[in-house]
Tab-separated table of C-alpha atoms in Angstrom:
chain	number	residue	atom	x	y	z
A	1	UNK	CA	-14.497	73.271	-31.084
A	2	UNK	CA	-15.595	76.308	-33.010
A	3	UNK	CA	-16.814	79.785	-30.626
A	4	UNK	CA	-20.241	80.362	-30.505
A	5	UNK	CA	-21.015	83.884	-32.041
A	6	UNK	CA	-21.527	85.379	-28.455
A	7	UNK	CA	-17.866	84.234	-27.426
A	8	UNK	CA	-16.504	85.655	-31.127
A	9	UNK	CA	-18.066	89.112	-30.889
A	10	UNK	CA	-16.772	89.099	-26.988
A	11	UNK	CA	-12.719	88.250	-28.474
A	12	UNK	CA	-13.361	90.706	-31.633
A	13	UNK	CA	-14.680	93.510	-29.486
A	14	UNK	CA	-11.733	93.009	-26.704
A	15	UNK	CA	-9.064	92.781	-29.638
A	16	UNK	CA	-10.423	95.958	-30.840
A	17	UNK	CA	-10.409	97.437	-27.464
A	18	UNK	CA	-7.130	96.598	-26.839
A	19	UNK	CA	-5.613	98.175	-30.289
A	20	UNK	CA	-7.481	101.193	-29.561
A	21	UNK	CA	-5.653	101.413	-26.305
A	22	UNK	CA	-2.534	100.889	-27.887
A	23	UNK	CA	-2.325	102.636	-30.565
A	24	UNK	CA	-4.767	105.485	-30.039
A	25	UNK	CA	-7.465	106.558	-32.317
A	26	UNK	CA	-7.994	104.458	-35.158
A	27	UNK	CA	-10.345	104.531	-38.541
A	28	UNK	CA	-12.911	101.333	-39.232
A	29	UNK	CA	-10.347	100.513	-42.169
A	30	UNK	CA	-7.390	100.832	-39.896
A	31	UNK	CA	-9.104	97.885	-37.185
A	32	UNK	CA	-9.826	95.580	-40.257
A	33	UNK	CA	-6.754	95.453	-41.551
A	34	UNK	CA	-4.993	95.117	-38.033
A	35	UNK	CA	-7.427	92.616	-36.665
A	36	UNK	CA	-8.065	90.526	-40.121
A	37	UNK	CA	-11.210	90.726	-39.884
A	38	UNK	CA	-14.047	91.246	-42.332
A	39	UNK	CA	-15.602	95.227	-43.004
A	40	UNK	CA	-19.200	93.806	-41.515
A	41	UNK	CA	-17.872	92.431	-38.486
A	42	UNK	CA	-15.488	95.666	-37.724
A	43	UNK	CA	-18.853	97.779	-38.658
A	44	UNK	CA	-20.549	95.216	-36.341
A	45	UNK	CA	-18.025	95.840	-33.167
A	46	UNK	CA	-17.763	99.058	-33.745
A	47	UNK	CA	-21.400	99.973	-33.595
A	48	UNK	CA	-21.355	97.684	-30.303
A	49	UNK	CA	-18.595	99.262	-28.736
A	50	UNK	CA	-20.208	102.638	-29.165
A	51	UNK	CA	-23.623	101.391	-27.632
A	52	UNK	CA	-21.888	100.331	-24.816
A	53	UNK	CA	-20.484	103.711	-23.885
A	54	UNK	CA	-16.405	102.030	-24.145
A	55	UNK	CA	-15.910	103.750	-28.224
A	56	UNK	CA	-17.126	106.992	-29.306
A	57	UNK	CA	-16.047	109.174	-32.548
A	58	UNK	CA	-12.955	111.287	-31.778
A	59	UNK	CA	-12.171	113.227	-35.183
A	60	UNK	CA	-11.595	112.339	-38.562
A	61	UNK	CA	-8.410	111.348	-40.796
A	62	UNK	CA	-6.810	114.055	-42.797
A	63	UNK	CA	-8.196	112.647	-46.243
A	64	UNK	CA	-9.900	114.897	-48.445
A	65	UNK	CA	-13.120	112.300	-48.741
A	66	UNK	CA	-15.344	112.843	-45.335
A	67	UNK	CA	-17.909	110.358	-44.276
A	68	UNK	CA	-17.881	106.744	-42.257
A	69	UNK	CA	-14.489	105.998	-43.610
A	70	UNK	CA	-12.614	109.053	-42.307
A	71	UNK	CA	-13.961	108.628	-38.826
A	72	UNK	CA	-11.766	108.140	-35.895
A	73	UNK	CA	-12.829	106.109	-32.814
A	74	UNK	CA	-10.975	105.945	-29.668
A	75	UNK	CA	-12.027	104.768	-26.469
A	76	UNK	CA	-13.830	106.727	-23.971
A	77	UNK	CA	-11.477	108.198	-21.682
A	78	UNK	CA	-13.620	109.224	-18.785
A	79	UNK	CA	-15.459	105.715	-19.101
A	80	UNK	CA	-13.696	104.348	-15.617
A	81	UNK	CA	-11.098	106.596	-13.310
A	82	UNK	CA	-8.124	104.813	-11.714
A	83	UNK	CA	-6.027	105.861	-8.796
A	84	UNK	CA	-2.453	104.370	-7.691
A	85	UNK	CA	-0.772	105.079	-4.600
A	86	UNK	CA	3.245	104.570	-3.610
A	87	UNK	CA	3.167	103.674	-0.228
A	88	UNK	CA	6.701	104.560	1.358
A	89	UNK	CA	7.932	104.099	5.454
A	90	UNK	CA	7.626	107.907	5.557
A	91	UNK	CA	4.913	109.182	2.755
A	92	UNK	CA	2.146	108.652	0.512
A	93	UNK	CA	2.121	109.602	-3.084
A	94	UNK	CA	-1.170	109.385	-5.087
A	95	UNK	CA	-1.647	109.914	-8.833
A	96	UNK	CA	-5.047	110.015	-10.439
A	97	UNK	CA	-6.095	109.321	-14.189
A	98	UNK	CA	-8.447	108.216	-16.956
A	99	UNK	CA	-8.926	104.995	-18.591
A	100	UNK	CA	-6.398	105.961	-20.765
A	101	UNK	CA	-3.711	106.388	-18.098
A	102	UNK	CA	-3.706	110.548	-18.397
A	103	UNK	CA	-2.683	111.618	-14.990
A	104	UNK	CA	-5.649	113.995	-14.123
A	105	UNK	CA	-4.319	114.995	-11.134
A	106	UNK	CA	-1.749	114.136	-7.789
A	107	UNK	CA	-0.327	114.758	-4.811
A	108	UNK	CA	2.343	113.931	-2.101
A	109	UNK	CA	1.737	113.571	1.711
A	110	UNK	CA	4.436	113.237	4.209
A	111	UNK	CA	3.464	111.036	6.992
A	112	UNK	CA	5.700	111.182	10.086
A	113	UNK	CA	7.342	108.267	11.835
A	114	UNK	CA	5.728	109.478	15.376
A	115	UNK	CA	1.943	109.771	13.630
A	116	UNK	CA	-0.537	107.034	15.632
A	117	UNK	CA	-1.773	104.075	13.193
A	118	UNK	CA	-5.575	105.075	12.771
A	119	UNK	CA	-3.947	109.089	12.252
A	120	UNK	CA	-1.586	108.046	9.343
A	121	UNK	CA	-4.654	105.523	7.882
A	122	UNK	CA	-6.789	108.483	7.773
A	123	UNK	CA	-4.606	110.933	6.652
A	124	UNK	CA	-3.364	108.782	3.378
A	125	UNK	CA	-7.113	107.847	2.445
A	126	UNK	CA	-8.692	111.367	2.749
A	127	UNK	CA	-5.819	112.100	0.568
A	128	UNK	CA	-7.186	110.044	-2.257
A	129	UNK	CA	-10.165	111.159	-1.793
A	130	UNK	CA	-9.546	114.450	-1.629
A	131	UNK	CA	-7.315	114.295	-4.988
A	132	UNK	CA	-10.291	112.015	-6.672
A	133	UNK	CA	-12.535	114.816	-5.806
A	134	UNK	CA	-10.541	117.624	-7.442
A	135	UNK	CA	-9.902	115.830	-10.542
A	136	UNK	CA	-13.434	114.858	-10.879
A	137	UNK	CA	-12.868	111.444	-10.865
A	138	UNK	CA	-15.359	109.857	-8.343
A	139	UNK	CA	-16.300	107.405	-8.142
A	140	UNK	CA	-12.825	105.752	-8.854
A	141	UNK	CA	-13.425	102.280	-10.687
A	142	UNK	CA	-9.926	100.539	-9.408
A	143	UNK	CA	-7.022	101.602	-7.373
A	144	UNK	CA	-3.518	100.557	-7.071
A	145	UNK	CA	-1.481	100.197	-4.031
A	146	UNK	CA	2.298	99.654	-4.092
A	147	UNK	CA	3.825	98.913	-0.901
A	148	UNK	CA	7.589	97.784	0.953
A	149	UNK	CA	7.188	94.200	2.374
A	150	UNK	CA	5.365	90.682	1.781
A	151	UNK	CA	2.709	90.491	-0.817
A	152	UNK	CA	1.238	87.116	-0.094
A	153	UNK	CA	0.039	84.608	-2.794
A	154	UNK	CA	-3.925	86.102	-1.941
A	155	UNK	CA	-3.119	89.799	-2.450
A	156	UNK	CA	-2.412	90.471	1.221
A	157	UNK	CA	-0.129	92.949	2.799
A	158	UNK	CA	1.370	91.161	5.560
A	159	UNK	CA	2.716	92.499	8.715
A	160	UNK	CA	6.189	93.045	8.456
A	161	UNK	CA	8.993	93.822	11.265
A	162	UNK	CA	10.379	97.238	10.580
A	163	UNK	CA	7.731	98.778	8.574
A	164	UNK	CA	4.716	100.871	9.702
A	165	UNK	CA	1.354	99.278	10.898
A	166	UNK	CA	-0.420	101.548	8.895
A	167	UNK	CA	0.832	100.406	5.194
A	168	UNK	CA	-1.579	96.900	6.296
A	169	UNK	CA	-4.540	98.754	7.784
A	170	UNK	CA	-4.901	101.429	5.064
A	171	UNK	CA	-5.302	98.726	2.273
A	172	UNK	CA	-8.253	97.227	4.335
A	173	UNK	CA	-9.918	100.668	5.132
A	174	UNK	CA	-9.472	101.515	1.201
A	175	UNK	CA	-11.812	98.608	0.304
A	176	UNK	CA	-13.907	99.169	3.149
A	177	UNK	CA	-14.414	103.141	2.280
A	178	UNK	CA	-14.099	102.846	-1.788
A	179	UNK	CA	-16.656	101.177	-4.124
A	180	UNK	CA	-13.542	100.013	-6.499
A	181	UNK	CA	-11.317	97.221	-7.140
A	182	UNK	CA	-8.239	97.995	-4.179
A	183	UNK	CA	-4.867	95.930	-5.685
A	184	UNK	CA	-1.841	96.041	-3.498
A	185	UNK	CA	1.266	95.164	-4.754
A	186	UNK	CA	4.715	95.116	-3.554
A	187	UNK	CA	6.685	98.060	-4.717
A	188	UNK	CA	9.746	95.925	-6.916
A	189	UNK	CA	6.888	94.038	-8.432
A	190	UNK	CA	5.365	97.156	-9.534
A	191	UNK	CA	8.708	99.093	-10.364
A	192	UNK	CA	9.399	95.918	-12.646
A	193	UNK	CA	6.005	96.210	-14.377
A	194	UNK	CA	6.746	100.141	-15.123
A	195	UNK	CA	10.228	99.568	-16.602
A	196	UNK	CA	9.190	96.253	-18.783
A	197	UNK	CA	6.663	98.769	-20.299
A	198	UNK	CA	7.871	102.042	-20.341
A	199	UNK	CA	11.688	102.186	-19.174
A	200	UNK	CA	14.773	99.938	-19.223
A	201	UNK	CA	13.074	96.730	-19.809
A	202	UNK	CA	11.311	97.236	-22.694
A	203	UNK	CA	11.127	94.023	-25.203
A	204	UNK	CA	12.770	91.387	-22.293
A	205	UNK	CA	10.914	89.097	-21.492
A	206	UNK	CA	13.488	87.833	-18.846
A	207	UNK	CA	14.544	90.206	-16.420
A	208	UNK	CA	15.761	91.199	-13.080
A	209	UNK	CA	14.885	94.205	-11.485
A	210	UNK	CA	17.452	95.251	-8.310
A	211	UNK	CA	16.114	98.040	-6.505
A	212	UNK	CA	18.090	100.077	-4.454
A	213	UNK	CA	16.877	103.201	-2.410
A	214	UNK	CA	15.898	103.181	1.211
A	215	UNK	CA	15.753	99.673	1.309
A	216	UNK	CA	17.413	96.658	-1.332
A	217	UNK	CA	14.703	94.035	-3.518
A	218	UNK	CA	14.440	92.617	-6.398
A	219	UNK	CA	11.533	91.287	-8.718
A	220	UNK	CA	11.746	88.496	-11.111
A	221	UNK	CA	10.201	88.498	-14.641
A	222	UNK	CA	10.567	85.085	-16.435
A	223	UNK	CA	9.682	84.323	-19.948
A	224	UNK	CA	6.965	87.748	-19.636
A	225	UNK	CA	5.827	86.690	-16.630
A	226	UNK	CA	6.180	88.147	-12.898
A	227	UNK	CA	7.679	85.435	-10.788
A	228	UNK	CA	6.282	85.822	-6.866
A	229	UNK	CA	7.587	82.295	-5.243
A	230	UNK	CA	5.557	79.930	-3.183
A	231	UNK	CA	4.713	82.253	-0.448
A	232	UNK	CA	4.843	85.580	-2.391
A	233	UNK	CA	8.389	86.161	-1.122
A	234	UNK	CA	10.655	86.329	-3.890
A	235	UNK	CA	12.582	88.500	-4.262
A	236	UNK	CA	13.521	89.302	-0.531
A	237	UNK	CA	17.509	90.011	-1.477
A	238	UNK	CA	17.798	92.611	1.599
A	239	UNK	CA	17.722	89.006	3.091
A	240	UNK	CA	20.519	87.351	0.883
A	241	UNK	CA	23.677	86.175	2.859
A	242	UNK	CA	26.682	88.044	1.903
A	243	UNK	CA	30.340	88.163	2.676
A	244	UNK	CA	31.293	91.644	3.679
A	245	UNK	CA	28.463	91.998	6.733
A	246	UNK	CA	29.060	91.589	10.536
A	247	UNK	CA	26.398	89.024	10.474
A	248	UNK	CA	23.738	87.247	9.383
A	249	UNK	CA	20.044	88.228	8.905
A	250	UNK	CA	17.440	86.992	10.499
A	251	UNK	CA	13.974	85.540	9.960
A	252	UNK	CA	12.856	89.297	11.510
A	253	UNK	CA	15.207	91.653	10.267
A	254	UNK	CA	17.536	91.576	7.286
A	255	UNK	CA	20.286	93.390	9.045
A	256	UNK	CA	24.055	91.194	8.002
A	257	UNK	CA	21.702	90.130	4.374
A	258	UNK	CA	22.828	92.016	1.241
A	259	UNK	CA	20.603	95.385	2.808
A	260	UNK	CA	23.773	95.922	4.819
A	261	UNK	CA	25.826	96.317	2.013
A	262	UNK	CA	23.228	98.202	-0.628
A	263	UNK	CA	20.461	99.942	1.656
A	264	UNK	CA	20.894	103.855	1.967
A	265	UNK	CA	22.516	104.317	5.317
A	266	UNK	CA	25.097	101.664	3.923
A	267	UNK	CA	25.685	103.726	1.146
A	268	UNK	CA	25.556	106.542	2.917
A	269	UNK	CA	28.528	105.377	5.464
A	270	UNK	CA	30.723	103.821	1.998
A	271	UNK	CA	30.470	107.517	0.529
A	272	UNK	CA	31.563	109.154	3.829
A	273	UNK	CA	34.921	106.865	3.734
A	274	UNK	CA	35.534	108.495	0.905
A	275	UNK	CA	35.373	112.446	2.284
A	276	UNK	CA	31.558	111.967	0.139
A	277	UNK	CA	28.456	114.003	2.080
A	278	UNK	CA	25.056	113.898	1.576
A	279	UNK	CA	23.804	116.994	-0.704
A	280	UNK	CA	19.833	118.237	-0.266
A	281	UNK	CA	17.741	115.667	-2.846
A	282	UNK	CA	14.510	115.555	-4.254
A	283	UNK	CA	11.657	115.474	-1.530
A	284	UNK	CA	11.186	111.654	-0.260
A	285	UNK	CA	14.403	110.731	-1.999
A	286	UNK	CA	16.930	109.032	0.071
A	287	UNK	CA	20.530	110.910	0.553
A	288	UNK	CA	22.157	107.876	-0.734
A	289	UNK	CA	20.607	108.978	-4.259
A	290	UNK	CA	21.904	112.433	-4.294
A	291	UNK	CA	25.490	110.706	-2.909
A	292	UNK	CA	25.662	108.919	-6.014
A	293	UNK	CA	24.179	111.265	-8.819
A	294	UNK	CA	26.826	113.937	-7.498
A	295	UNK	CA	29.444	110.915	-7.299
A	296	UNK	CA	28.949	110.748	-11.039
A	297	UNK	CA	29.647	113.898	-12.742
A	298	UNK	CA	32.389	114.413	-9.917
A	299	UNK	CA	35.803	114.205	-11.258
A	300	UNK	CA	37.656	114.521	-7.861
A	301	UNK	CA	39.588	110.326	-7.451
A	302	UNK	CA	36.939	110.198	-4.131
A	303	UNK	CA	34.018	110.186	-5.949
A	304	UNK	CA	35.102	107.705	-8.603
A	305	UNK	CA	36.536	105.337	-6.174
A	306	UNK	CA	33.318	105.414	-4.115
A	307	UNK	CA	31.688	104.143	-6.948
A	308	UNK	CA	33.801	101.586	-8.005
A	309	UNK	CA	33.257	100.428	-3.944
A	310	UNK	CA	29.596	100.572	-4.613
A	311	UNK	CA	29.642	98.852	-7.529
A	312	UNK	CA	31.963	95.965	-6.012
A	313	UNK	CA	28.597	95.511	-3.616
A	314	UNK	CA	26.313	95.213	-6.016
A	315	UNK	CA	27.675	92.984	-8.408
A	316	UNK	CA	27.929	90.795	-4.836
A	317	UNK	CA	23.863	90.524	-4.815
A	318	UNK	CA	23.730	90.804	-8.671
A	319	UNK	CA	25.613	87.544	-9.164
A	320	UNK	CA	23.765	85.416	-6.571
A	321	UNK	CA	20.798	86.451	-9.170
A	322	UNK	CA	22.954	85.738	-12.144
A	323	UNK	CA	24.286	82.037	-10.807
A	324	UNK	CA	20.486	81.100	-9.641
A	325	UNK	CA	18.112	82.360	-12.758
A	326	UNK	CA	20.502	83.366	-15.233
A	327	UNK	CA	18.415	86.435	-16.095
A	328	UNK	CA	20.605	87.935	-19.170
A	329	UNK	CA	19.325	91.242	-17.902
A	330	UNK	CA	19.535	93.263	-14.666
A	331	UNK	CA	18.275	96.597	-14.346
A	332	UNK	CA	19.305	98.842	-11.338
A	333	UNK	CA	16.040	100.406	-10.536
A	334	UNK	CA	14.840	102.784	-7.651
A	335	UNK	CA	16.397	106.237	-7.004
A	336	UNK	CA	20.149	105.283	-6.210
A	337	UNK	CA	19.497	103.233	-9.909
A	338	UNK	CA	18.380	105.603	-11.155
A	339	UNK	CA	20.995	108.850	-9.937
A	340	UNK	CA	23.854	106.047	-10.857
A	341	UNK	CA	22.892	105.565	-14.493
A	342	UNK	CA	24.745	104.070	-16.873
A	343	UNK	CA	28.268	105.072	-14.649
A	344	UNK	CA	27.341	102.675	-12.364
A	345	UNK	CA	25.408	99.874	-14.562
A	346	UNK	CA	28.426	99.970	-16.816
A	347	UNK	CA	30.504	99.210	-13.504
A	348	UNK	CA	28.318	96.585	-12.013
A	349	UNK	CA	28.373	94.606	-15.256
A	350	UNK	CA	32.209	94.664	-15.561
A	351	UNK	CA	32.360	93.096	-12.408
A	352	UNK	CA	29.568	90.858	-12.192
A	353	UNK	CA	31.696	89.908	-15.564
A	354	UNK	CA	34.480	88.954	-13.643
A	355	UNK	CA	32.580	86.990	-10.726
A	356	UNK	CA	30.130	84.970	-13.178
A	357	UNK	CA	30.775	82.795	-16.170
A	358	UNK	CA	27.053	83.649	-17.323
A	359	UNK	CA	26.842	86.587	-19.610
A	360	UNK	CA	24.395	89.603	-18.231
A	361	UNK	CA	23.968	92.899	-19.498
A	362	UNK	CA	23.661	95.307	-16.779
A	363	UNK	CA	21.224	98.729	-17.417
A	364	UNK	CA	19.993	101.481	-15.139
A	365	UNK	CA	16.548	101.756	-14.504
A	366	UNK	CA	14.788	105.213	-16.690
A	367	UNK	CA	12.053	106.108	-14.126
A	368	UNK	CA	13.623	106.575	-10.733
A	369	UNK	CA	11.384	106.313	-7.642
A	370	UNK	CA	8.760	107.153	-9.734
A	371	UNK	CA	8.111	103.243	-11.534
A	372	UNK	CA	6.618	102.159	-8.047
A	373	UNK	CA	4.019	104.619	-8.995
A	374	UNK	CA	3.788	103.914	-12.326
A	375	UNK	CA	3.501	100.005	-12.082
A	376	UNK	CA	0.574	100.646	-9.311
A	377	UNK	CA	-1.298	102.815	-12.193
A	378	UNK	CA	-0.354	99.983	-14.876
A	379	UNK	CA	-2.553	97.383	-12.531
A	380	UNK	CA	-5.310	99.453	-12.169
A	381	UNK	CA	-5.882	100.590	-15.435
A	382	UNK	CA	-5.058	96.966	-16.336
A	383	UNK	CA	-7.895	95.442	-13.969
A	384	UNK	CA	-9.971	98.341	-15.291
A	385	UNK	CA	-9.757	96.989	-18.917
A	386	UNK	CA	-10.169	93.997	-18.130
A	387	UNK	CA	-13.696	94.338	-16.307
A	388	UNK	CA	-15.010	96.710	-18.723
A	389	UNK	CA	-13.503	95.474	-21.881
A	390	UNK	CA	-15.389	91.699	-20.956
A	391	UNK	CA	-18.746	90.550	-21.915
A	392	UNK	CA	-21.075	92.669	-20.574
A	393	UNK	CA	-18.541	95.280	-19.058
């Protein structure tokens, strides 16, 4: 059944929309050849877009002729302002930006262990605010909230043993306070998201993401899409049964699950077998990260034996995932990814080599701790587009 001419001008115009995200400013003659379509229509959806406050003239190519043909549109930057926010045990990081993504402005917020529920909830949603205000970006159209613990199948935070109160009642108080769209997201999810687009995952389609910092997950991509399991859990490898633990994890606490071998005070103790101490980090990184990024350009036999130790624990939880999905890929995301680089991917693949029949390329994660808050600013931008870039958007 052939579109009516409502629902064709609605696909052309979000096509359009979407190249001129991509690829930046583009002429008239650059969106008909890329789209296929006809001069009249892309004069059509162009004059639309413009009326509609999305497209606007940005310059004009570097051709000698001038007139309609040289002129570049590009969308309208300041047409919605996004937010994202990386929830951690300890912190609050905010970032905002344009439509476009441009960070406009952010900021960091330390939030004790000892600070009462409605304090910290407060504290963390003045400081969006507060940034929003500075970067002129109010009101904000959607915000993104990456967070440790159970995402359920409806978008909700659960509560979680071990991890603050106030990570579940500050998502609720954001859409209470905010007229925008509130996502929240758990942080793998979101890390995974980041490094398909922008880091170590680019062009797979099939992917695992391990990440490793304070705490051990993973996030599951499969044939493009995020995988989230029947309950939202999947994922939960702090949880996974491993040999090597003094016990077993729980239903409440993954203490004797793979977190025992991988999380940062385990990493932390296997570097200190090995005469290894913590060195000062980046603020909000854990020590185990600074451990292992001095580990690697450490020639002493310690520091290379520690990380053939850490990589024998990895490659532990890395071929559960390898035996069970059959990924092909694993990045080793998060900060202690990250600081390990290729050093350590290169080791975790030569032994989950030797412990799985299944061939799987092993590669560290490019953006660090920083993905969680890139993958929260992906969503909203994403939910963004997708509300103003519909009919009548």
């Amino acid at each position: 059944m052939a579109a009516s001419p409502s629902t064709a001008r609605a696909i052309n115009d979000r096509l359009a929309l979407r190249l001129l995200q991509q690829k930046g400013p583009l002429t008239a003659g650059q969106l008909k050849t890329m789209t296929g379509l006809s001069r009249p229509t892309v004069a059509d959806l162009v004059d639309r877009l413009q009326e509609s406050g999305l497209v606007t003239v940005v310059g004009e190519t570097g051709d000698r002729r001038r007139g309609p043909n040289a002129r570049l549109y590009g969308i309208v930057a300041d047409r919605a302002h996004l937010a994202a926010l990386d929830v951690r045990t300890d912190s609050v990081a905010v970032v905002v930006a344009d439509l476009l993504g441009v960070t406009l402005a952010e900021a960091v917020l330390p939030i004790g262990s000892d600070t009462a529920t409605e304090s910290a909830v407060e504290q963390a949603a003045a400081l969006l605010e507060r940034t929003a205000r500075q970067a002129g970006a109010v009101p904000l159209h959607s915000v993104g909230v990456g967070a440790p613990g159970l995402v359920d199948v409806t978008g909700e935070l659960r509560d979680s043993t071990g991890l603050p109160e106030w990570h579940r009642r500050l998502v609720a108080v954001l859409q209470e306070r905010l007229p925008a769209t509130v996502l929240v997201e758990n942080e793998t999810n979101l890390a995974a998201l980041a490094e398909q687009r922008l880091g170590a995952a680019r062009g797979q389609d099939t992917f695992v993401l391990l990440w490793i910092g304070h705490g051990i997950g993973a996030a599951v991509v499969l044939d493009g899409r995020l995988r989230r399991g029947a309950s939202g859990g999947a994922g939960e490898i702090g949880f996974l049964p491993v040999p090597g633990t003094a016990g077993l994890p729980s239903a409440t606490a993954c203490d004797g699950g793979f977190h025992s071998l991988a999380g940062s005070a385990a990493v932390c103790a296997l570097a200190e077998g090995y005469g290894l101490v913590p060195a000062p980090g980046a603020p909000q990184e854990p020590p185990s990260a600074a451990l292992v990024r001095a580990a690697t350009g450490d020639g002493r036999p310690g520091a290379a034996a520690f990380l053939d130790a850490l990589a024998d624990r990895l490659a532990i939880g890395a071929a559960a995932v390898s035996a069970v999905l059959d990924p092909g890929w694993i990045v080793l995301a998060g900060e202690v990814g990250h600081a390990g680089g290729e050093t350590l991917a290169i080791r975790v693949e030569d032994r989950l080599a030797a412990l799985s029949p299944l061939r799987t390329e092993v590669r560290a994660g490019a953006l660090g701790g920083a993905a969680v808050l890139r993958g929260a600013l992906l969503t909203a931008r994403d939910a963004a587009q997708d509300a103003l870039f519909a009919p009548g958007g």
